[in-house]
Coordinates of C-alpha atoms and ligand atoms in Angstrom, one line a residue:
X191 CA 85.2 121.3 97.0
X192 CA 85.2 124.8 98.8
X193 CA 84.7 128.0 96.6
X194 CA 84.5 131.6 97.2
X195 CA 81.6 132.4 99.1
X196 CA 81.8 129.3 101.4
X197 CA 82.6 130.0 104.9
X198 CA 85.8 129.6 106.5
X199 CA 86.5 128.7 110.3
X200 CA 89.7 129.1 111.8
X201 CA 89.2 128.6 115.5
X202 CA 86.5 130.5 117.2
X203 CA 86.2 133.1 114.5
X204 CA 84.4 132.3 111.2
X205 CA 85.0 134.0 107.9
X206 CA 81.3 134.5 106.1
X207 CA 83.5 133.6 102.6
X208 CA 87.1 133.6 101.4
X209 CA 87.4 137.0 100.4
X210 CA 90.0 139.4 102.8
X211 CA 91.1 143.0 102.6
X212 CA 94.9 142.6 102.4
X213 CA 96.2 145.2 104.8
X214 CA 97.6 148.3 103.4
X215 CA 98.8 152.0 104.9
X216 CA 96.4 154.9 104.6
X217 CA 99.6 157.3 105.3
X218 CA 96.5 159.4 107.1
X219 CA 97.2 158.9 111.0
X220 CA 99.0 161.2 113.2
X221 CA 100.6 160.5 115.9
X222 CA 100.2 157.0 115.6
X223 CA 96.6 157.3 115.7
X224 CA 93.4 155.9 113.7
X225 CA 91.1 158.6 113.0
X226 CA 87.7 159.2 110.6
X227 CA 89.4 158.0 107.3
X228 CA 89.9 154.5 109.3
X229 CA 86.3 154.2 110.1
X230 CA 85.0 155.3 106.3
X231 CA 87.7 153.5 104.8
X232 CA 88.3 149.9 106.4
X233 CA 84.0 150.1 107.5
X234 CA 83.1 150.4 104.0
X235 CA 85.4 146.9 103.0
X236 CA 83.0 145.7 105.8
X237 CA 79.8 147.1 104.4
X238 CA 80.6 145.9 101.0
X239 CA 81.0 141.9 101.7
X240 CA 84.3 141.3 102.5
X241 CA 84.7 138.4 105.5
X242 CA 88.3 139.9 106.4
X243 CA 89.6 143.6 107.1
X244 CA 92.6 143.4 107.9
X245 CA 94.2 147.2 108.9
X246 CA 97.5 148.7 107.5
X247 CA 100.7 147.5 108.8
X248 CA 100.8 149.1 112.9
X249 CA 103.8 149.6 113.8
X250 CA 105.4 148.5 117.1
X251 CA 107.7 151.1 117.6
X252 CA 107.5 154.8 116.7
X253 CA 110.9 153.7 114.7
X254 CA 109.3 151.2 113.1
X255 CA 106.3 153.2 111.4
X256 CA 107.3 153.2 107.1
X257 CA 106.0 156.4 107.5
X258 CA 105.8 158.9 109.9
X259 CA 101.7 158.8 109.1
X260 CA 101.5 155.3 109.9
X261 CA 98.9 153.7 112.1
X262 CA 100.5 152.7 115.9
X263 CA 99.8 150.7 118.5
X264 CA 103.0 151.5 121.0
X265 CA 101.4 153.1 123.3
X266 CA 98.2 152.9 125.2
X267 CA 96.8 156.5 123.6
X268 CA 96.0 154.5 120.4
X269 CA 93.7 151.9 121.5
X270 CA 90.8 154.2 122.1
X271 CA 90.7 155.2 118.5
X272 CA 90.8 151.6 117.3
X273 CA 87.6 150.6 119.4
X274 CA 84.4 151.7 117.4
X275 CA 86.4 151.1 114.2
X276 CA 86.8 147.3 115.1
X277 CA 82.9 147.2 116.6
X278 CA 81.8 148.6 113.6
X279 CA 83.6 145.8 111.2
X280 CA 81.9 143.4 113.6
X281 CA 78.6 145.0 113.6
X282 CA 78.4 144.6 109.7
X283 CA 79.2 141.1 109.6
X284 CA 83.4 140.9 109.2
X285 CA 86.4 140.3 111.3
X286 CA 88.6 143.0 112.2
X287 CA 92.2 141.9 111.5
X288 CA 95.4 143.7 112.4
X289 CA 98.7 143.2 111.1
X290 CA 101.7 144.0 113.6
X291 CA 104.8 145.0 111.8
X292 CA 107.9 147.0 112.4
X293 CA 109.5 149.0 109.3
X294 CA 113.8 148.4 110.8
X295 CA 116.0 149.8 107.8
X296 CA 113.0 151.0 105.3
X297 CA 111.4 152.8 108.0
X298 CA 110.5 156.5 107.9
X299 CA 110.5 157.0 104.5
X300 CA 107.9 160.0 103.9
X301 CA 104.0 159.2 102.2
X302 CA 103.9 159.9 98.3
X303 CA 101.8 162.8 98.9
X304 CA 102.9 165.5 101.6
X305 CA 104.8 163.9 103.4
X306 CA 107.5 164.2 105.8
X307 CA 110.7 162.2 106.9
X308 CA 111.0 160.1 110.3
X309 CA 113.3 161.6 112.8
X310 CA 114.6 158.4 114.3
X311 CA 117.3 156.4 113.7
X312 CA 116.5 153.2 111.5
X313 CA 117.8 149.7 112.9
X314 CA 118.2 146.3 111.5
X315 CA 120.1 143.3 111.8
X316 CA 123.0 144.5 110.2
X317 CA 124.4 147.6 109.1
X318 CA 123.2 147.8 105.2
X319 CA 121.5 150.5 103.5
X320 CA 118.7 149.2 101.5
X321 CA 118.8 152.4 98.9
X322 CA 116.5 154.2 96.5
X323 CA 114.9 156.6 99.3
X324 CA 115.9 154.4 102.4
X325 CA 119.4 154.7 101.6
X326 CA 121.0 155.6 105.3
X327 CA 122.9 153.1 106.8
X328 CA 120.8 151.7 109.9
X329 CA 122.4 150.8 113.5
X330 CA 122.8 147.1 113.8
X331 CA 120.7 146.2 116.3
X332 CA 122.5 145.0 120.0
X333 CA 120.7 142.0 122.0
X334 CA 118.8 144.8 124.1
X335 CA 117.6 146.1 121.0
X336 CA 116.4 142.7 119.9
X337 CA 115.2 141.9 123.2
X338 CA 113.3 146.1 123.1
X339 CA 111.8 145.6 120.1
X340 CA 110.3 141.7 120.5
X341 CA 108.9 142.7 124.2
X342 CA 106.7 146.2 121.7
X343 CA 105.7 143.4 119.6
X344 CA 104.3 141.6 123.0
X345 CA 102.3 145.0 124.2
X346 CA 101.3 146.2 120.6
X347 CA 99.5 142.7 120.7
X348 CA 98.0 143.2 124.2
X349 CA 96.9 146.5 123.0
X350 CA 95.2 144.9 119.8
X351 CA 93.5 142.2 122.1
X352 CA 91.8 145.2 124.0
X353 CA 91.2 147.4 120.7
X354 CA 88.9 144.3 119.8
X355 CA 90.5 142.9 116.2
X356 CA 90.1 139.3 116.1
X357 CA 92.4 138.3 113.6
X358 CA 96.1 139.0 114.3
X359 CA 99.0 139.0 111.8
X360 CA 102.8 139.4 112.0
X361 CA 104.2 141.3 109.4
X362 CA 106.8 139.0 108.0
X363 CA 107.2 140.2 104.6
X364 CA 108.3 143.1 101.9
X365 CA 111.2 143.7 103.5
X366 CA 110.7 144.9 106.9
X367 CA 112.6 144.1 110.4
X368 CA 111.1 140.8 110.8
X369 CA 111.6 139.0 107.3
X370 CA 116.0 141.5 107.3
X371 CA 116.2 139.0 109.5
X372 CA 115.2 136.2 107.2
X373 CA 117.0 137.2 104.4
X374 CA 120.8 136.6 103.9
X375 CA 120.7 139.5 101.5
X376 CA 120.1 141.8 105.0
X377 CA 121.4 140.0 107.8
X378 CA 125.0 139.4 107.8
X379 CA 124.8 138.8 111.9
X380 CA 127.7 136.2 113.1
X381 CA 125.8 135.8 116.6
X382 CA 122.6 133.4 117.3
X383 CA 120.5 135.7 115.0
X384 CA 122.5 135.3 111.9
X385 CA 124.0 132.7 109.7
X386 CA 122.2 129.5 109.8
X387 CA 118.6 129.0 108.6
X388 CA 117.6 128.3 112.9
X389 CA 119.5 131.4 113.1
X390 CA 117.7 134.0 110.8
X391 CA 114.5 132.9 112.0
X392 CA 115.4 133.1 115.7
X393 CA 113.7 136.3 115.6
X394 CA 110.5 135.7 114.6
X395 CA 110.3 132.1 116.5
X396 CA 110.7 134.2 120.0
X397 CA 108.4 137.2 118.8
X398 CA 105.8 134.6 117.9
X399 CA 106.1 133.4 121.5
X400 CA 105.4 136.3 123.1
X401 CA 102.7 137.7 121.3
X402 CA 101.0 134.3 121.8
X403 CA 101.6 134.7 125.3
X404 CA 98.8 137.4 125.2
X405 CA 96.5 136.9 122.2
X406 CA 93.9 135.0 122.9
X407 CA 94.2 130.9 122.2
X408 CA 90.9 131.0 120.7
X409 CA 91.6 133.5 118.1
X410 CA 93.7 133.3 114.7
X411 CA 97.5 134.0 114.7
X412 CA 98.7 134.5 111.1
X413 CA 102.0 135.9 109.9
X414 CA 102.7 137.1 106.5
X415 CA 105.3 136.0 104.8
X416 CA 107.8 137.7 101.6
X417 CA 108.0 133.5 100.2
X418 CA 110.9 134.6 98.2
X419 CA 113.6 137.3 97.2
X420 CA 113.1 136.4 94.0
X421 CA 117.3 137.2 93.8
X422 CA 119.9 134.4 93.8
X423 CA 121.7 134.1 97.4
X424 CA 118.5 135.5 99.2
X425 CA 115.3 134.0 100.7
X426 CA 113.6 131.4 98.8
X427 CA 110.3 129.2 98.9
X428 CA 111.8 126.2 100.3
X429 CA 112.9 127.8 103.4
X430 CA 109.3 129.7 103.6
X431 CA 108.2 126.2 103.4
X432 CA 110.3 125.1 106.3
X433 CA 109.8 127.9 108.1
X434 CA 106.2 127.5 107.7
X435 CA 106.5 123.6 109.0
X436 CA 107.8 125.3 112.3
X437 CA 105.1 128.3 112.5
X438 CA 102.5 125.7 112.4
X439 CA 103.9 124.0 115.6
X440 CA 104.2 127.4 117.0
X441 CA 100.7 127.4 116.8
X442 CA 100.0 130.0 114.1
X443 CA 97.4 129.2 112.2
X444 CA 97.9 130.5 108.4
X445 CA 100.3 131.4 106.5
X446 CA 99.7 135.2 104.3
X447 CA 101.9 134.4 100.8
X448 CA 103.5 137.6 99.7
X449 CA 107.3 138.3 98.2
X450 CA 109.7 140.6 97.5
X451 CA 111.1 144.0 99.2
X452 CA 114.5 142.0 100.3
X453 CA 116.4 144.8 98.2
X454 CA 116.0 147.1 96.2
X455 CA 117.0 145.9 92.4
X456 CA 115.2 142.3 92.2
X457 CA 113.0 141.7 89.4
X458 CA 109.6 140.6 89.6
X459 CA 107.9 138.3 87.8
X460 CA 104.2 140.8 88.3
X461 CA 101.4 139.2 86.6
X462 CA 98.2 137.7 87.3
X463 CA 98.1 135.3 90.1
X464 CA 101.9 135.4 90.4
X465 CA 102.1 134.6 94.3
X466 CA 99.5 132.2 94.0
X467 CA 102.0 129.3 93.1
X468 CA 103.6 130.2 97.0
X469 CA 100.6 129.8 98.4
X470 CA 99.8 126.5 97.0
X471 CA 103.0 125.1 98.0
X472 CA 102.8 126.3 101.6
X473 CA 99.5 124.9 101.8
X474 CA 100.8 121.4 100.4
X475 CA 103.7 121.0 101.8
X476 CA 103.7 122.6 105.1
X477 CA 100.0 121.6 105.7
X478 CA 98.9 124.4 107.0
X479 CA 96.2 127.1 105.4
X480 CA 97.1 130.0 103.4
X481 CA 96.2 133.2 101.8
X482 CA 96.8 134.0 98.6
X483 CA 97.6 137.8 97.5
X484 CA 98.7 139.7 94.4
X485 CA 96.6 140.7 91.4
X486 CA 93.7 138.8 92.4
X487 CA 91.3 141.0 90.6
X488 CA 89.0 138.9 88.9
X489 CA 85.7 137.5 90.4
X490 CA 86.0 134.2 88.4
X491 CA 90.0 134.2 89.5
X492 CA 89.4 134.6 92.9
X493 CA 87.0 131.5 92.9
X494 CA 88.8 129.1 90.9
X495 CA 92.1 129.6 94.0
X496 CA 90.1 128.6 96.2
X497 CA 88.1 125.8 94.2
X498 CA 91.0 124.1 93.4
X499 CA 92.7 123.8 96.8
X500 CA 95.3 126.4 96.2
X501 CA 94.7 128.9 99.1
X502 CA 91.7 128.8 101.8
X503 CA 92.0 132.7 101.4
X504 CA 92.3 135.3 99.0
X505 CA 93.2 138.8 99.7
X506 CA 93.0 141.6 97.8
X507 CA 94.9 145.2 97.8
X508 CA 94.6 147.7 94.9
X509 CA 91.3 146.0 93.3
X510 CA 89.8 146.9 97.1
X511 CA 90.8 150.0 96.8
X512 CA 89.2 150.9 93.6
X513 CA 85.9 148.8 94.7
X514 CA 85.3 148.5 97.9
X515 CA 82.1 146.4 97.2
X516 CA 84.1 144.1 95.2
X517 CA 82.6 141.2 97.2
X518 CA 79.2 142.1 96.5
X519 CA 79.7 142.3 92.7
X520 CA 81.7 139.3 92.6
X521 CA 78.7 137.3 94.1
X522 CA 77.0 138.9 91.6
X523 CA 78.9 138.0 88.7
X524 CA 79.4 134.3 89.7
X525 CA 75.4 134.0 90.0
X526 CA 76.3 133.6 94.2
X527 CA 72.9 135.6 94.9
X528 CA 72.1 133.8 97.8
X529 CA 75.6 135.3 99.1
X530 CA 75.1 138.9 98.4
X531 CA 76.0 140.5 101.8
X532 CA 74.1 144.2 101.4
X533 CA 73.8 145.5 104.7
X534 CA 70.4 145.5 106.2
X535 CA 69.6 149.3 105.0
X536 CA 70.2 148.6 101.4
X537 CA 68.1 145.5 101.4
X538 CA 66.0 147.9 98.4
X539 CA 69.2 147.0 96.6
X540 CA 69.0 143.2 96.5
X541 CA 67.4 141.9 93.5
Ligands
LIG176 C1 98.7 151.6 99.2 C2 99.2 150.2 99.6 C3 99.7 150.0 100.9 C4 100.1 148.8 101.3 N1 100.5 148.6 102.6 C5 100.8 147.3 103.1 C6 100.9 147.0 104.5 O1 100.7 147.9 105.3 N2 101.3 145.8 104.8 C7 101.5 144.8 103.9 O2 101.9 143.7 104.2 N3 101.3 145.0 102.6 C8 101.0 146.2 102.1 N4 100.7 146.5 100.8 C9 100.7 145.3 99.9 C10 99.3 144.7 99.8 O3 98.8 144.3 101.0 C11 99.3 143.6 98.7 O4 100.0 142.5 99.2 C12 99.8 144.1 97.4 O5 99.3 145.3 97.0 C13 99.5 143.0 96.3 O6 98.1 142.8 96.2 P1 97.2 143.6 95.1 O7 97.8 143.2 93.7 O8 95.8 143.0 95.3 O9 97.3 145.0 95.3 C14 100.3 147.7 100.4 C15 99.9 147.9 99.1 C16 99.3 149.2 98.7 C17 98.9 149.4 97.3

């Protein structure tokens, strides 16, 4: 039986334990650009224990940031930035992880503080506003569009390859262009991206191909997932599940478990643990590994997921944010001393 601080091997690239940053924005870039406050903040995840750091959602496109402060990687400008960020996560013992995403209809929407508006006009697979403060109608998106956006997904991941992340994951969730094009809720296409299950999914199946015709074969391919709508007519676990089945033959090699961000009024069932039950499924019946994410907060919590088979991974947003040592107290906590990863400077601190 695996628990938390046992390591974790996906090809060439091993995980010192099962505990992940789940990627989320800073809102702090400009121009597209990691800066200082990407060193400080994902290096510290690093220093404090955590096996995975994955960075915010990067967008593809400058109309695909969620907001105009969002982290890029469409042109080649925005590697350099990324380099001693990514050496540094190495150097302190974690893999640098990226997740590739591209906003469609909910992008531009300005940061909660300060923020500004994108200037660009939104697309997505159909013409429907998703509301609250995304509530424009967005182009529909034509076959060159499709075609335009899949080929930024291709050089975002060349550019990641040579930024030095190690760990690459498709933003497939909350939402965004790739899972509109999931949903029935958001894509109401009548052409080969629409309709059927094979249909909705087109998308992603012929992204995934291209990115994996430049990231490296040795290194993990992961895409994140929204499992369900959670809203009657819209996306649901079983077609996750499926859609899973197929990833795995497309060579990806985990599945992230989120949900949600489909439209605007579904109701959530937020609690403890609540995605958990997605990843456990995915991991059973697609046979493929998983993370599990969402109010993982606990030490004890965290442990038992991965004791009783029902992720290989656990990844954690907010609770990161408010600790970014969480790793380290959680081997503290569940008596894991041998596990305690204190960098080599604050060995006075072991004990
Ligand atoms: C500030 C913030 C930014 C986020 N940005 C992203 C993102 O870039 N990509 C993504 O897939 N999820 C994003 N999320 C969602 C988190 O990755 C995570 O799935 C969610 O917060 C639930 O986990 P938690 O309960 O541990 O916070 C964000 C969440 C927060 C709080």
């Amino acid at each position: 039986m695996s628990h938390l601080f046992d390591e974790f091997r996906i090809k060439a690239v091993t995980l010192r334990n099962r505990i992940g940053v789940s990627p989320m924005c800073q809102y702090s870039s400009e121009g597209g650009m990691m800066n200082d406050w990407h060193l400080v903040h994902l290096g510290s995840r690093a220093v404090g224990g955590a096996a995975l750091v994955i960075a915010e959602a990067t967008a593809v496109e400058y109309r695909g940031q969620i907001s105009p402060n969002d982290v890029g990687l469409w042109n080649d400008d925005q590697i350099e930035p990324m380099i001693p960020i990514t050496r540094f996560i190495k150097r302190w013992g974690a893999v640098p992880g990226i997740q590739l995403g591209h906003a469609g209809r909910k992008a531009g929407t300005p940061r909660r503080w300060n923020g500004v508006w994108g200037d660009w006009q939104q697309i997505a697979p159909s013409p429907i506003a998703f509301g609250g403060n995304a509530s424009w109608i967005p182009q529909e998106m034509t076959r060159d569009d499709i075609q335009t956006v899949q080929h930024a997904f291709r050089e975002a991941t060349r550019r990641a390859v040579d930024a030095g992340y190690d760990w690459l994951e498709l933003h497939g969730a909350h939402g965004y262009l790739v899972h509109s094009f999931h949903s029935p809720l958001s894509n109401h296409r009548t052409d080969a991206y629409g309709g059927s299950f094979e249909n909705r999914i087109r998308f992603t199946i012929e992204t995934v191909r291209l990115m994996r015709e430049v990231w490296p074969e040795n290194k993990p391919f992961t895409v994140r997932l929204s499992c369900t709508d959670w809203v009657e007519g819209g996306w649901t676990i079983e077609e996750s599940v499926e859609l899973s089945h197929i990833l795995k033959r497309e060579g990806i090699d985990l599945i992230d478990c989120s949900s949600g961000g489909a439209v605007i009024d579904a109701h959530y069932p937020v609690g403890s643990g609540f995605q958990v039950p997605f990843a456990e499924r995915i991991r059973r019946e697609a046979a493929i590994p998983t993370a599990a994410v969402g109010i993982i907060t606990e030490p004890r919590q965290a442990d038992q997921i991965i004791r009783l088979g029902q992720a290989d991974l656990v990844l954690l947003g907010r609770e990161m944010l408010r600790d970014p040592y969480w790793a380290i107290h959680a081997a503290h906590q569940l008596g894991q001393k041998k596990y305690l990863n204190y960098p080599d400077p604050y060995h006075w601190a072991v004990g």
